[in-house]
Coordinates of C-alpha atoms in Angstrom, one line a residue:
X1 CA 170.6 80.4 317.9
X2 CA 170.0 79.8 321.6
X3 CA 167.3 82.5 321.5
X4 CA 165.6 80.8 318.6
X5 CA 165.8 77.5 320.3
X6 CA 164.0 78.9 323.4
X7 CA 161.1 80.2 321.3
X8 CA 160.4 76.9 319.6
X9 CA 157.0 75.5 320.3
X10 CA 156.6 72.4 322.4
X11 CA 154.6 69.7 320.6
X12 CA 151.1 69.1 321.8
X13 CA 151.8 65.4 322.4
X14 CA 154.2 66.4 325.1
X15 CA 151.3 67.9 327.1
X16 CA 149.7 64.5 327.5
X17 CA 147.3 64.5 324.6
X18 CA 147.2 61.4 322.4
X19 CA 146.1 63.3 319.2
X20 CA 147.7 66.6 318.3
X21 CA 144.4 67.6 316.5
X22 CA 142.2 66.8 319.6
X23 CA 140.7 70.0 321.1
X24 CA 139.8 68.7 324.6
X25 CA 141.4 66.3 327.0
X26 CA 139.9 62.8 327.2
X27 CA 138.5 62.4 330.7
X28 CA 136.5 59.3 330.0
X29 CA 138.9 57.2 331.9
X30 CA 138.6 59.4 335.0
X31 CA 134.8 59.3 334.8
X32 CA 134.8 55.6 334.3
X33 CA 136.9 55.2 337.4
X34 CA 134.5 57.4 339.3
X35 CA 131.5 55.5 338.1
X36 CA 133.3 52.3 338.8
X37 CA 133.6 53.3 342.4
X38 CA 129.8 53.6 342.6
X39 CA 128.9 50.3 341.0
X40 CA 126.8 48.0 343.0
X41 CA 127.8 44.6 344.1
X42 CA 125.8 43.0 341.3
X43 CA 128.6 44.0 338.9
X44 CA 126.2 45.0 336.1
X45 CA 127.8 48.3 335.7
X46 CA 124.8 50.5 336.8
X47 CA 125.1 53.0 339.5
X48 CA 123.5 52.1 342.8
X49 CA 120.4 54.3 343.3
X50 CA 119.6 55.4 346.8
X51 CA 116.3 54.0 348.1
X52 CA 113.6 56.6 348.7
X53 CA 111.4 56.6 351.8
X54 CA 108.3 55.8 349.7
X55 CA 110.0 52.8 348.1
X56 CA 111.1 51.6 351.5
X57 CA 107.6 51.9 352.8
X58 CA 106.1 50.0 349.9
X59 CA 108.7 47.3 350.3
X60 CA 107.6 46.6 353.9
X61 CA 105.2 43.6 354.0
X62 CA 103.4 45.1 357.0
X63 CA 102.7 48.3 355.1
X64 CA 101.3 46.3 352.2
X65 CA 99.0 44.4 354.5
X66 CA 97.8 47.7 356.0
X67 CA 97.1 49.2 352.7
X68 CA 95.1 46.1 351.5
X69 CA 93.1 46.1 354.7
X70 CA 92.4 49.8 354.4
X71 CA 91.2 49.4 350.8
X72 CA 88.9 46.5 351.8
X73 CA 87.4 48.7 354.7
X74 CA 86.8 51.6 352.3
X75 CA 85.0 49.3 349.8
X76 CA 82.8 47.8 352.5
X77 CA 82.0 51.3 353.8
X78 CA 81.0 52.5 350.4
X79 CA 78.8 49.5 349.8
X80 CA 77.1 50.0 353.2
X81 CA 76.5 53.7 352.6
X82 CA 75.1 53.0 349.1
X83 CA 72.8 50.4 350.5
X84 CA 71.4 52.6 353.3
X85 CA 70.9 55.6 351.0
X86 CA 69.0 53.4 348.5
X87 CA 66.8 52.3 351.4
X88 CA 65.6 55.8 352.3
X89 CA 66.2 57.7 349.1
X90 CA 66.1 55.7 345.9
X91 CA 69.0 57.4 344.2
X92 CA 69.0 55.0 341.3
X93 CA 65.3 55.8 340.5
X94 CA 66.0 59.6 340.4
X95 CA 67.3 59.2 336.8
X96 CA 63.8 58.3 335.7
X97 CA 62.4 61.6 337.0
X98 CA 65.0 63.7 335.2
X99 CA 64.7 61.8 331.9
X100 CA 63.1 64.8 330.1
X101 CA 63.7 66.8 326.9
X102 CA 62.6 70.2 325.6
X103 CA 59.5 68.9 323.9
X104 CA 58.3 67.3 327.2
X105 CA 58.9 70.4 329.2
X106 CA 56.9 72.5 326.7
X107 CA 54.0 70.1 326.7
X108 CA 54.0 69.8 330.5
X109 CA 54.0 73.5 331.0
X110 CA 51.0 73.8 328.6
X111 CA 49.3 71.0 330.6
X112 CA 49.8 72.9 333.8
X113 CA 48.3 76.1 332.5
X114 CA 45.6 74.5 330.4
X115 CA 44.6 71.2 331.9
X116 CA 41.0 71.6 330.7
X117 CA 41.9 70.6 327.1
X118 CA 43.7 67.4 328.0
X119 CA 41.7 64.2 327.7
X120 CA 43.9 61.1 328.3
X121 CA 45.4 61.2 331.8
X122 CA 46.6 57.6 332.0
X123 CA 50.3 57.0 332.6
X124 CA 51.8 54.7 329.9
X125 CA 53.5 51.5 330.9
X126 CA 55.9 49.2 329.2
X127 CA 56.3 45.7 330.7
X128 CA 54.8 46.9 334.1
X129 CA 57.2 49.8 334.2
X130 CA 56.2 53.4 333.5
X131 CA 57.8 54.9 330.5
X132 CA 60.2 57.8 330.9
X133 CA 58.7 61.3 331.2
X134 CA 60.0 62.4 327.8
X135 CA 57.8 59.8 326.2
X136 CA 54.7 60.5 328.3
X137 CA 53.4 63.9 329.3
X138 CA 51.3 62.4 332.1
X139 CA 54.4 61.0 333.9
X140 CA 55.7 62.9 336.9
X141 CA 59.1 64.5 336.8
X142 CA 61.4 66.4 339.1
X143 CA 63.1 68.6 336.6
X144 CA 60.2 71.1 336.3
X145 CA 59.5 71.3 340.1
X146 CA 63.3 71.7 340.9
X147 CA 63.8 74.5 338.3
X148 CA 60.5 76.1 339.3
X149 CA 61.5 76.2 342.9
X150 CA 64.9 77.8 342.1
X151 CA 63.2 80.3 339.8
X152 CA 60.6 81.1 342.4
X153 CA 63.3 82.0 344.9
X154 CA 65.1 84.2 342.3
X155 CA 61.8 86.0 341.4
X156 CA 61.0 86.5 345.1
X157 CA 64.4 88.1 345.5
X158 CA 63.7 90.3 342.5
X159 CA 60.3 91.3 343.9
X160 CA 61.8 92.2 347.3
X161 CA 64.6 94.2 345.6
X162 CA 62.1 96.3 343.6
X163 CA 60.4 97.2 347.0
X164 CA 63.8 98.0 348.7
X165 CA 63.1 95.1 351.1
X166 CA 65.8 92.7 349.9
X167 CA 68.1 91.0 352.3
X168 CA 69.9 87.6 352.3
X169 CA 68.1 86.6 355.5
X170 CA 64.7 87.4 354.1
X171 CA 65.4 85.6 350.9
X172 CA 66.6 82.5 352.9
X173 CA 63.5 82.7 355.0
X174 CA 61.4 82.7 351.8
X175 CA 63.1 79.6 350.5
X176 CA 63.1 77.7 353.8
X177 CA 59.4 78.5 354.2
X178 CA 58.5 77.0 350.8
X179 CA 60.6 73.9 351.6
X180 CA 59.0 73.5 355.0
X181 CA 55.4 73.7 353.6
X182 CA 56.3 71.2 350.9
X183 CA 57.7 68.8 353.6
X184 CA 54.6 69.2 355.7
X185 CA 52.4 68.4 352.7
X186 CA 54.3 65.2 351.8
X187 CA 54.2 64.0 355.4
X188 CA 50.5 64.8 355.9
X189 CA 49.6 63.0 352.7
X190 CA 51.7 59.9 353.6
X191 CA 50.1 59.8 357.0
X192 CA 46.6 60.1 355.5
X193 CA 47.3 57.3 353.0
X194 CA 48.5 55.1 355.9
X195 CA 45.5 55.9 358.1
X196 CA 42.9 55.1 355.4
X197 CA 44.9 52.1 354.2
X198 CA 45.3 53.1 350.6
X199 CA 47.2 50.6 348.4
X200 CA 48.7 52.8 345.7
X201 CA 51.8 53.0 343.6
X202 CA 52.1 56.7 344.5
X203 CA 55.6 57.1 345.9
X204 CA 57.2 59.8 348.0
X205 CA 59.0 61.2 344.9
X206 CA 55.8 61.2 343.0
X207 CA 54.2 63.4 345.7
X208 CA 57.2 65.8 345.7
X209 CA 56.8 66.1 341.9
X210 CA 53.1 66.7 341.9
X211 CA 53.2 69.1 344.8
X212 CA 56.2 71.0 343.2
X213 CA 54.2 71.9 340.1
X214 CA 52.4 74.7 341.9
X215 CA 55.7 76.8 341.8
X216 CA 55.1 77.3 338.1
X217 CA 51.8 79.2 338.7
X218 CA 53.4 81.1 341.6
X219 CA 56.1 82.4 339.3
X220 CA 53.6 83.5 336.8
X221 CA 51.6 85.4 339.4
X222 CA 54.6 87.2 340.9
X223 CA 55.9 88.3 337.4
X224 CA 52.5 89.6 336.4
X225 CA 52.2 91.4 339.7
X226 CA 55.6 93.1 339.1
X227 CA 54.5 94.1 335.6
X228 CA 50.9 95.1 336.1
X229 CA 50.4 95.4 339.8
X230 CA 47.8 93.7 342.0
X231 CA 45.3 93.3 339.2
X232 CA 47.7 91.3 337.0
X233 CA 48.7 89.3 340.1
X234 CA 45.2 88.3 341.1
X235 CA 44.1 87.5 337.5
X236 CA 47.1 85.3 336.6
X237 CA 47.3 83.7 340.0
X238 CA 43.6 82.9 340.0
X239 CA 43.9 81.2 336.7
X240 CA 46.9 79.2 337.8
X241 CA 45.1 78.2 341.0
X242 CA 42.1 76.8 339.1
X243 CA 44.4 75.1 336.7
X244 CA 46.5 73.4 339.4
X245 CA 43.3 72.3 341.2
X246 CA 42.0 70.6 338.1
X247 CA 45.4 69.1 337.3
X248 CA 45.7 67.6 340.8
X249 CA 42.2 66.2 340.8
X250 CA 42.5 64.5 337.5
X251 CA 46.0 63.2 338.3
X252 CA 45.5 62.0 341.9
X253 CA 42.2 60.3 341.3
X254 CA 43.9 57.9 338.9
X255 CA 46.5 57.2 341.6
X256 CA 44.2 56.9 344.6
X257 CA 40.7 56.1 343.4
X258 CA 41.7 53.8 340.6
X259 CA 43.2 51.4 343.2
X260 CA 39.9 51.4 345.0
X261 CA 38.1 50.4 341.8
X262 CA 40.6 47.7 341.1
X263 CA 40.0 46.3 344.7
X264 CA 36.3 46.2 344.1
X265 CA 35.5 48.9 346.7
X266 CA 32.0 50.3 346.3
X267 CA 31.8 53.8 344.9
X268 CA 29.8 55.0 347.8
X269 CA 31.6 53.0 350.4
X270 CA 33.1 54.7 353.5
X271 CA 36.7 54.0 352.5
X272 CA 36.2 55.3 349.0
X273 CA 34.6 58.4 350.4
X274 CA 37.7 59.0 352.5
X275 CA 39.8 58.6 349.4
X276 CA 37.8 61.2 347.5
X277 CA 38.0 63.6 350.4
X278 CA 41.8 63.1 350.6
X279 CA 42.1 63.8 346.8
X280 CA 39.9 67.0 347.1
X281 CA 41.9 68.2 350.2
X282 CA 45.3 67.8 348.5
X283 CA 44.0 69.6 345.4
X284 CA 42.4 72.4 347.4
X285 CA 45.6 73.0 349.5
X286 CA 47.6 73.9 346.4
X287 CA 45.8 77.3 345.6
X288 CA 45.9 78.2 349.3
X289 CA 49.6 77.7 349.5
X290 CA 50.2 79.5 346.2
X291 CA 48.5 82.6 347.6
X292 CA 50.1 82.3 351.1
X293 CA 53.7 82.1 349.6
X294 CA 53.3 85.0 347.1
X295 CA 50.8 87.6 348.4
X296 CA 53.4 89.5 350.4
X297 CA 55.7 89.8 347.4
X298 CA 53.4 92.0 345.4
X299 CA 52.4 95.5 346.5

């Protein structure tokens, strides 16, 4: 009997558990005591969170004033930069020159290669504002000149590669030379317009657009030279040179000579003769530059 008594199981309730069927001890009281030690002075029962350095920085009044002052300086600087950029480069007007679509590009390329068939060269206006290029094939754009320049550089690299003369430095020299000649053309025309006192709506961006159309013919000449040799190069480039000459004459005469007619300047007057000479010089310079920038790429 003493042995049986020693083997008798002790009730679970004797181990400190309130319910004999409970599997785990109830430690909520201990945790509540631990949490109670961390309660803030407000007595709401939430643990007190340690303040981070960022929160302490934002809570500082001096820091808030510095941030507000810095934001105002940044806004003023942005406004000043935008104002100065618009003074020299009308960024807001560039959207007009890139407002093109596929139909316009096709018609414009056809006009550049076959200007002899085109009759109406007047630019269309709507409330004293020229319509977007996609609505008027006579309007200047920058999309075709920009894409033509990039394509010209790529085709020049292809031509140099077929002749085992390709190098990054030579390709960069080719691109920089084309840009340099374009810049000189624009500056020379602006200076000439100033010297002969021409009042025209021809802007600097218009000049860049009109002068950039010659890259289209240069691309055609180089490609034909790669495919058919010198004969193909001279035939296609010669056609493109005549086309760009006619295109420039018929386009610029409306921009330069039309203003003279509106001012009542006599057709055979000295100033009008200078305007005609300027128009002819600009048109004649395009074929010369087309040949100068491409003849060394075809052998």
